Tab-separated table of C-alpha atoms in Angstrom:
chain	number	residue	atom	x	y	z
A	1344	MET	CA	16.001	-57.954	-7.546
A	1345	LYS	CA	19.675	-57.502	-8.228
A	1346	ARG	CA	21.603	-55.643	-5.514
A	1347	VAL	CA	24.623	-53.548	-6.351
A	1348	GLU	CA	26.989	-52.912	-3.477
A	1349	TYR	CA	29.887	-50.511	-3.402
A	1350	SER	CA	32.586	-50.441	-0.789
A	1351	ILE	CA	34.257	-47.239	0.351
A	1352	ASN	CA	37.436	-48.332	-1.342
A	1353	GLU	CA	35.606	-48.889	-4.649
A	1354	ILE	CA	33.996	-45.442	-4.490
A	1355	GLN	CA	37.339	-43.821	-3.718
A	1356	TYR	CA	38.968	-45.702	-6.610
A	1357	ASN	CA	36.149	-44.715	-9.016
A	1358	LEU	CA	36.353	-41.094	-7.931
A	1359	LYS	CA	40.105	-41.006	-8.496
A	1360	LYS	CA	39.873	-42.561	-11.952
A	1361	ASN	CA	36.811	-40.533	-13.077
A	1362	ILE	CA	38.137	-37.039	-12.327
A	1363	LYS	CA	38.574	-36.082	-15.984
A	1364	SER	CA	35.186	-37.532	-16.943
A	1365	MET	CA	33.563	-35.649	-14.034
A	1366	ILE	CA	35.021	-32.379	-15.295
A	1367	VAL	CA	33.685	-33.114	-18.772
A	1368	VAL	CA	30.201	-33.954	-17.394
A	1369	PHE	CA	30.128	-30.788	-15.271
A	1370	ALA	CA	31.381	-28.612	-18.137
A	1371	PHE	CA	28.785	-30.047	-20.532
A	1372	ILE	CA	25.879	-29.450	-18.127
A	1373	PHE	CA	27.103	-25.975	-17.153
A	1374	LEU	CA	27.587	-24.917	-20.778
A	1375	THR	CA	24.139	-26.278	-21.613
A	1376	GLY	CA	22.682	-24.211	-18.762
A	1377	SER	CA	24.567	-21.126	-19.970
A	1378	CYS	CA	23.124	-21.537	-23.454
A	1379	VAL	CA	19.617	-22.006	-22.045
A	1380	GLY	CA	20.037	-18.912	-19.872
A	1381	ILE	CA	21.253	-16.787	-22.792
A	1382	VAL	CA	18.407	-17.962	-25.031
A	1383	LYS	CA	15.862	-17.286	-22.272
A	1384	ASN	CA	17.389	-13.855	-21.736
A	1385	MET	CA	17.117	-13.003	-25.437
A	1386	ASN	CA	13.512	-14.196	-25.699
A	1387	TYR	CA	12.278	-12.865	-22.351
A	1388	GLY	CA	10.168	-9.732	-22.167
A	1389	GLN	CA	9.211	-8.113	-18.866
A	1390	GLN	CA	5.467	-8.081	-18.371
A	1391	GLU	CA	4.100	-4.648	-19.200
A	1392	PHE	CA	1.392	-2.991	-17.152
A	1393	THR	CA	-1.227	-0.706	-18.598
A	1394	LEU	CA	-1.283	2.236	-16.215
A	1395	ASP	CA	-4.203	4.613	-15.818
A	1396	ASP	CA	-2.363	7.499	-14.228
A	1397	THR	CA	0.931	7.599	-12.376
A	1398	ILE	CA	0.526	10.911	-10.580
A	1399	VAL	CA	-1.358	12.042	-7.505
A	1400	GLU	CA	-3.866	14.744	-8.364
A	1401	THR	CA	-3.877	18.076	-6.574
A	1402	VAL	CA	-6.690	19.271	-4.341
A	1403	ASP	CA	-9.167	21.696	-5.916
A	1404	PHE	CA	-11.887	22.931	-3.559
A	1405	SER	CA	-13.284	25.260	-6.234
A	1406	SER	CA	-14.762	22.224	-7.980
A	1407	PHE	CA	-16.987	21.466	-4.963
A	1408	THR	CA	-20.545	22.791	-4.777
A	1409	GLU	CA	-20.846	25.318	-1.950
A	1410	ASP	CA	-23.831	23.846	-0.169
A	1411	GLU	CA	-24.366	22.103	3.184
A	1412	ARG	CA	-21.952	19.334	2.102
A	1413	TYR	CA	-19.090	21.654	1.146
A	1414	TYR	CA	-16.975	21.641	4.317
A	1415	TYR	CA	-17.518	17.932	4.891
A	1416	ASN	CA	-16.420	17.117	1.325
A	1417	ALA	CA	-13.484	19.552	1.410
A	1418	PHE	CA	-12.156	18.260	4.721
A	1419	SER	CA	-12.604	14.626	3.622
A	1420	GLU	CA	-10.741	15.314	0.363
A	1421	LEU	CA	-7.876	16.978	2.205
A	1422	LYS	CA	-7.710	14.246	4.844
A	1423	ASN	CA	-7.764	11.414	2.305
A	1424	LYS	CA	-5.113	13.091	0.164
A	1425	TYR	CA	-2.830	13.629	3.154
A	1426	ASN	CA	-3.336	10.050	4.353
A	1427	ALA	CA	-2.635	8.720	0.858
A	1428	LEU	CA	0.654	10.645	0.646
A	1429	ASN	CA	1.568	9.439	4.118
A	1430	ALA	CA	0.735	5.861	3.126
A	1431	TYR	CA	2.915	6.079	0.009
A	1432	ALA	CA	5.786	7.466	2.084
A	1433	LEU	CA	5.462	4.612	4.596
A	1434	TYR	CA	5.482	2.136	1.739
A	1435	LEU	CA	8.509	3.654	0.020
A	1436	ARG	CA	10.529	3.354	3.217
A	1437	GLN	CA	10.395	-0.429	2.679
A	1438	VAL	CA	11.754	-0.200	-0.873
A	1439	ASP	CA	15.460	-0.644	-1.561
A	1440	MET	CA	16.546	2.634	-3.166
A	1441	SER	CA	19.770	4.530	-3.739
A	1442	ASN	CA	21.086	6.889	-1.066
A	1443	GLU	CA	20.047	9.877	-3.164
A	1444	SER	CA	16.449	8.656	-3.457
A	1445	SER	CA	16.361	7.681	0.223
A	1446	ASN	CA	17.500	11.182	1.210
A	1447	LYS	CA	14.816	12.742	-0.998
A	1448	LEU	CA	12.228	10.494	0.630
A	1449	ALA	CA	13.418	11.483	4.110
A	1450	LEU	CA	13.085	15.178	3.205
A	1451	PHE	CA	9.592	14.581	1.820
A	1452	ILE	CA	8.549	12.770	5.014
A	1453	ASP	CA	9.859	15.721	7.047
A	1454	ASP	CA	7.849	18.154	4.903
A	1455	LEU	CA	4.767	15.966	5.305
A	1456	SER	CA	5.234	15.912	9.076
A	1457	GLN	CA	5.577	19.712	9.169
A	1458	PHE	CA	2.391	20.067	7.104
A	1459	LYS	CA	0.548	17.866	9.586
A	1460	GLN	CA	1.722	19.891	12.567
A	1461	ALA	CA	1.315	23.343	11.025
A	1462	ASN	CA	-1.791	22.875	8.879
A	1463	PHE	CA	-3.631	19.584	9.031
A	1464	ASP	CA	-3.868	19.166	12.814
A	1465	LYS	CA	-4.983	22.780	13.197
A	1466	LEU	CA	-7.603	22.370	10.472
A	1467	ALA	CA	-8.843	19.038	11.856
A	1468	GLY	CA	-9.125	20.465	15.361
A	1469	PHE	CA	-11.047	23.518	14.179
A	1470	TYR	CA	-13.382	21.446	11.983
A	1471	THR	CA	-14.103	18.900	14.718
A	1472	TYR	CA	-14.644	21.455	17.471
A	1473	ASN	CA	-16.524	24.206	15.575
A	1474	THR	CA	-18.438	21.983	13.090
A	1475	PRO	CA	-18.675	24.558	10.244
A	1476	ILE	CA	-21.517	24.175	7.749
A	1477	ILE	CA	-23.121	26.355	5.068
A	1478	CYS	CA	-26.714	27.073	6.091
A	1479	ASP	CA	-28.058	28.955	3.079
A	1480	ASP	CA	-30.838	26.357	3.002
A	1481	MET	CA	-31.450	25.480	6.663
A	1482	PRO	CA	-33.917	22.590	6.057
A	1483	LYS	CA	-31.455	20.910	3.690
A	1484	ALA	CA	-28.596	21.439	6.128
A	1485	GLU	CA	-30.622	19.866	8.934
A	1486	GLU	CA	-31.643	16.971	6.676
A	1487	PHE	CA	-27.999	16.371	5.710
A	1488	ILE	CA	-26.889	16.287	9.343
A	1489	LYS	CA	-29.701	13.963	10.440
A	1490	TYR	CA	-28.948	11.629	7.541
A	1491	ASN	CA	-25.337	11.281	8.715
A	1492	ILE	CA	-26.459	10.702	12.300
A	1493	GLY	CA	-28.694	7.897	11.049
A	1494	GLN	CA	-25.898	6.432	8.944
A	1495	ASN	CA	-23.620	6.140	11.953
A	1496	GLU	CA	-26.384	4.682	14.097
A	1497	ARG	CA	-26.850	1.984	11.445
A	1498	LYS	CA	-23.104	1.302	11.411
A	1499	ILE	CA	-23.122	0.856	15.187
A	1500	ALA	CA	-26.122	-1.483	15.022
A	1501	ALA	CA	-24.493	-3.544	12.251
A	1502	SER	CA	-21.279	-3.951	14.253
A	1503	ASP	CA	-23.257	-4.921	17.370
A	1504	LYS	CA	-25.006	-7.642	15.347
A	1505	SER	CA	-21.682	-8.872	13.994
A	1506	ILE	CA	-20.300	-9.186	17.529
A	1507	GLU	CA	-23.436	-11.030	18.611
A	1508	ARG	CA	-23.073	-13.494	15.707
A	1509	LEU	CA	-19.433	-14.079	16.590
A	1510	ASN	CA	-20.315	-15.004	20.162
A	1511	ASN	CA	-23.179	-17.269	19.080
A	1512	HIS	CA	-21.036	-19.413	16.761
A	1513	SER	CA	-18.246	-21.849	17.530
A	1514	PHE	CA	-15.376	-19.889	16.015
A	1515	SER	CA	-11.867	-20.125	17.408
A	1516	LYS	CA	-11.045	-17.846	20.321
A	1517	ILE	CA	-8.326	-16.035	18.370
A	1518	PHE	CA	-10.676	-15.398	15.432
A	1519	ILE	CA	-13.403	-14.084	17.746
A	1520	GLN	CA	-10.995	-11.752	19.553
A	1521	SER	CA	-9.542	-10.411	16.306
A	1522	SER	CA	-12.927	-9.920	14.632
A	1523	GLU	CA	-14.481	-8.409	17.743
A	1524	ALA	CA	-11.620	-5.922	18.065
A	1525	LYS	CA	-12.237	-4.764	14.483
A	1526	GLU	CA	-15.968	-4.364	15.113
A	1527	LEU	CA	-15.347	-2.447	18.348
A	1528	GLU	CA	-13.006	-0.163	16.432
A	1529	LYS	CA	-15.751	0.453	13.869
A	1530	ILE	CA	-18.221	1.188	16.672
A	1531	GLN	CA	-15.855	3.697	18.280
A	1532	SER	CA	-15.286	5.446	14.957
A	1533	ALA	CA	-19.027	5.576	14.227
A	1534	GLU	CA	-19.759	6.911	17.720
A	1535	ASN	CA	-17.186	9.680	17.237
A	1536	GLU	CA	-18.753	10.564	13.873
A	1537	LYS	CA	-22.226	10.521	15.375
A	1538	GLU	CA	-21.123	12.807	18.206
A	1539	PHE	CA	-19.699	15.246	15.646
A	1540	TRP	CA	-22.982	15.413	13.696
A	1541	GLU	CA	-25.026	15.778	16.878
A	1542	ARG	CA	-22.889	18.740	17.960
A	1543	GLN	CA	-23.299	20.261	14.517
A	1544	LEU	CA	-27.075	19.846	14.755
A	1545	ASN	CA	-27.086	21.570	18.144
A	1546	MET	CA	-24.892	24.335	16.735
A	1547	ILE	CA	-27.225	25.281	13.875
A	1548	HIS	CA	-30.172	25.261	16.302
A	1549	SER	CA	-28.499	27.407	18.961
A	1550	ALA	CA	-26.119	29.723	17.055
A	1551	ASN	CA	-27.219	32.684	14.959
A	1552	LEU	CA	-26.289	33.031	11.292
A	1553	ASN	CA	-23.624	35.665	11.999
A	1554	GLU	CA	-21.777	33.272	14.324
A	1555	ILE	CA	-22.020	30.467	11.766
A	1556	GLU	CA	-20.706	32.738	8.994
A	1557	LYS	CA	-17.747	33.784	11.153
A	1558	ILE	CA	-16.893	30.133	11.796
A	1559	ASN	CA	-17.165	29.445	8.074
A	1560	GLU	CA	-14.847	32.351	7.215
A	1561	ASN	CA	-12.181	30.971	9.546
A	1562	MET	CA	-12.652	27.517	8.044
A	1563	ASP	CA	-12.265	28.946	4.527
A	1564	GLN	CA	-8.953	30.531	5.487
A	1565	LEU	CA	-7.652	27.306	7.016
A	1566	LEU	CA	-8.742	25.309	3.962
A	1567	GLN	CA	-7.072	27.775	1.612
A	1568	ASN	CA	-3.763	27.570	3.487
A	1569	ALA	CA	-3.915	23.781	3.721
A	1570	GLU	CA	-4.841	23.435	0.034
A	1571	TRP	CA	-1.859	25.522	-1.064
A	1572	GLU	CA	0.594	23.677	1.194
A	1573	LEU	CA	-0.709	20.196	0.352
A	1574	ASN	CA	-0.670	20.838	-3.401
A	1575	GLY	CA	2.978	21.822	-3.038
A	1576	LEU	CA	3.629	18.450	-1.387
A	1577	VAL	CA	1.698	16.663	-4.141
A	1578	SER	CA	3.866	18.338	-6.802
A	1579	LEU	CA	7.002	17.409	-4.861
A	1580	PHE	CA	5.810	13.813	-4.546
A	1581	ASN	CA	4.996	13.530	-8.259
A	1582	LYS	CA	8.482	14.796	-9.152
A	1583	PHE	CA	9.946	12.269	-6.733
A	1584	ILE	CA	8.020	9.459	-8.438
A	1585	ILE	CA	9.369	10.519	-11.845
A	1586	ASP	CA	12.895	10.372	-10.407
A	1587	ILE	CA	12.221	6.871	-9.067
A	1588	GLU	CA	10.957	5.690	-12.453
A	1589	GLU	CA	14.043	7.047	-14.209
A	1590	GLN	CA	16.786	6.271	-11.687
A	1591	GLU	CA	15.565	3.205	-9.799
A	1592	GLN	CA	13.760	1.515	-12.722
A	1593	TYR	CA	10.733	0.665	-10.604
A	1594	ASP	CA	7.236	0.195	-11.958
A	1595	ILE	CA	4.193	2.029	-10.679
A	1596	VAL	CA	1.446	-0.565	-10.420
A	1597	TYR	CA	-2.154	0.088	-9.501
A	1598	ASN	CA	-3.001	-2.192	-6.601
A	1599	LYS	CA	-6.072	-0.975	-4.742
A	1600	TYR	CA	-5.995	-3.781	-2.202
A	1601	LEU	CA	-2.470	-2.817	-1.199
A	1602	LEU	CA	-3.596	0.780	-0.955
A	1603	LYS	CA	-6.264	-0.262	1.512
A	1604	SER	CA	-3.716	-1.962	3.745
A	1605	TYR	CA	-1.355	1.006	3.644
A	1606	LEU	CA	-4.144	3.472	4.386
A	1607	THR	CA	-4.885	1.330	7.438
A	1608	VAL	CA	-1.225	1.546	8.455
A	1609	ALA	CA	-1.414	5.302	7.948
A	1610	GLY	CA	-4.223	5.478	10.502
A	1611	VAL	CA	-7.338	5.640	8.328
A	1612	THR	CA	-9.710	3.316	10.165
A	1613	GLY	CA	-13.451	3.483	9.839
A	1614	GLU	CA	-13.282	6.736	7.890
A	1615	LEU	CA	-12.950	5.401	4.352
A	1616	SER	CA	-15.035	2.413	3.272
A	1617	GLU	CA	-13.712	-0.374	1.066
A	1618	GLU	CA	-16.118	0.696	-1.658
A	1619	ASP	CA	-14.772	4.248	-1.534
A	1620	ILE	CA	-11.214	2.984	-1.883
A	1621	MET	CA	-12.022	0.663	-4.763
A	1622	ASN	CA	-13.772	3.467	-6.653
A	1623	ASN	CA	-11.296	6.234	-5.883
A	1624	ARG	CA	-8.729	6.125	-8.673
A	1625	ARG	CA	-7.108	9.364	-7.617
A	1626	ASN	CA	-5.596	7.649	-4.575
A	1627	SER	CA	-4.970	4.217	-6.066
A	1628	ALA	CA	-1.344	4.508	-7.256
A	1629	VAL	CA	0.965	2.363	-5.168
A	1630	ILE	CA	4.684	2.429	-5.803
A	1631	TYR	CA	5.614	-1.177	-6.335
A	1632	ALA	CA	9.241	-2.213	-6.675
A	1633	LYS	CA	9.888	-5.028	-9.122
A	1634	SER	CA	11.650	-7.102	-6.489
A	1635	ILE	CA	8.764	-6.754	-4.037
A	1636	ALA	CA	6.162	-7.297	-6.742
A	1637	GLY	CA	7.751	-10.619	-7.633
A	1638	LEU	CA	8.553	-9.404	-11.136
A	1639	ASP	CA	11.906	-10.798	-12.234
A	1640	MET	CA	14.315	-9.087	-14.561
A	1641	ALA	CA	16.122	-10.699	-17.493
A	1642	LYS	CA	19.533	-10.543	-15.799
A	1643	GLU	CA	18.150	-12.231	-12.693
A	1644	ARG	CA	16.736	-15.040	-14.831
A	1645	VAL	CA	20.168	-15.713	-16.396
A	1646	PHE	CA	21.813	-15.963	-12.979
A	1647	SER	CA	19.085	-18.292	-11.744
A	1648	PHE	CA	19.640	-20.643	-14.713
A	1649	LEU	CA	23.417	-20.584	-14.232
A	1650	THR	CA	23.080	-21.323	-10.519
A	1651	PHE	CA	20.680	-24.206	-11.095
A	1652	PHE	CA	22.736	-25.878	-13.834
A	1653	MET	CA	25.971	-25.385	-11.900
A	1654	LEU	CA	24.560	-27.174	-8.851
A	1655	PHE	CA	22.934	-29.786	-11.065
A	1656	GLY	CA	26.236	-30.336	-12.896
A	1657	VAL	CA	28.174	-30.757	-9.650
A	1658	THR	CA	25.631	-33.299	-8.392
A	1659	VAL	CA	25.601	-35.369	-11.598
A	1660	ALA	CA	29.398	-35.220	-11.904
A	1661	PHE	CA	29.925	-36.537	-8.377
A	1662	LEU	CA	27.319	-39.276	-8.822
A	1663	TYR	CA	29.078	-40.299	-12.032
A	1664	GLY	CA	32.455	-40.217	-10.318
A	1665	PHE	CA	31.282	-42.249	-7.323
A	1666	PHE	CA	29.464	-45.040	-9.092
A	1667	TYR	CA	30.790	-45.401	-12.671
A	1668	LYS	CA	33.005	-48.464	-12.495
A	1669	VAL	CA	36.406	-48.271	-14.082
A	1670	LYS	CA	38.159	-51.522	-14.979
A	1671	LYS	CA	41.126	-52.171	-12.730
């Protein structure tokens, strides 16, 4: 094999004599990269998403059947809607927006916090403590409550079995601790739910119908106030999203798996199953900035081509200058 050796003096001499050629090599490569970038820019089209619906729907309790499930469904709808708005707000805080949009978001978060303190917490406390239920058909009401007690007992048993399986297999300690913590969290949530239904069962057995109706009237008033306030926040949020689409040029992408993670961040644990989330399109809109989504823009592609060919041109030019021998 033939060896080619260069001394420092030879490299310095080549570099000195090849300066003009190096400039030509660099200019040729850089201009080629510029042409490629321009052509790519002209032919590039941002991927388009087919969107189902880009707004959050308002709450409408009048669409619910007023039977033994009414207050449970109404409270769940209100809670999920509030948690979804809170999750979107938490997400948007991570998005790079203009000062104007950031200020609007801060005001919306303040309004959401005031709603929680003035309406949601009061409603949640009343619902949890007084366990309102419509008892027009007492056997059906009792059957509904017992069904939910059984559901939570099955959840607890399933989590206990999962913990037992974890301890009977040779998983890593970190995996066992993490998985066990999740199962214990599910157990605690199911136990709280079970306790709620048991108190409700005791209430319909011990209280008279007049007392139950009075509790229900108070619950109706709280729901009405919360519905009106929350729908105002939903309208404000939808207007904010329109402003983002127009001013920030962000896409709204439906990503239900991201929604699940943000609902978890918002504090919804054990109260909304994965199946519920995947099937609930009303709460599935996640605001997804192009930069975070990994979606590049045409201008960014041009700069990336220019940067690459500039560095490539510098490298090739210096290699040419170092090692191309010039006759002395």
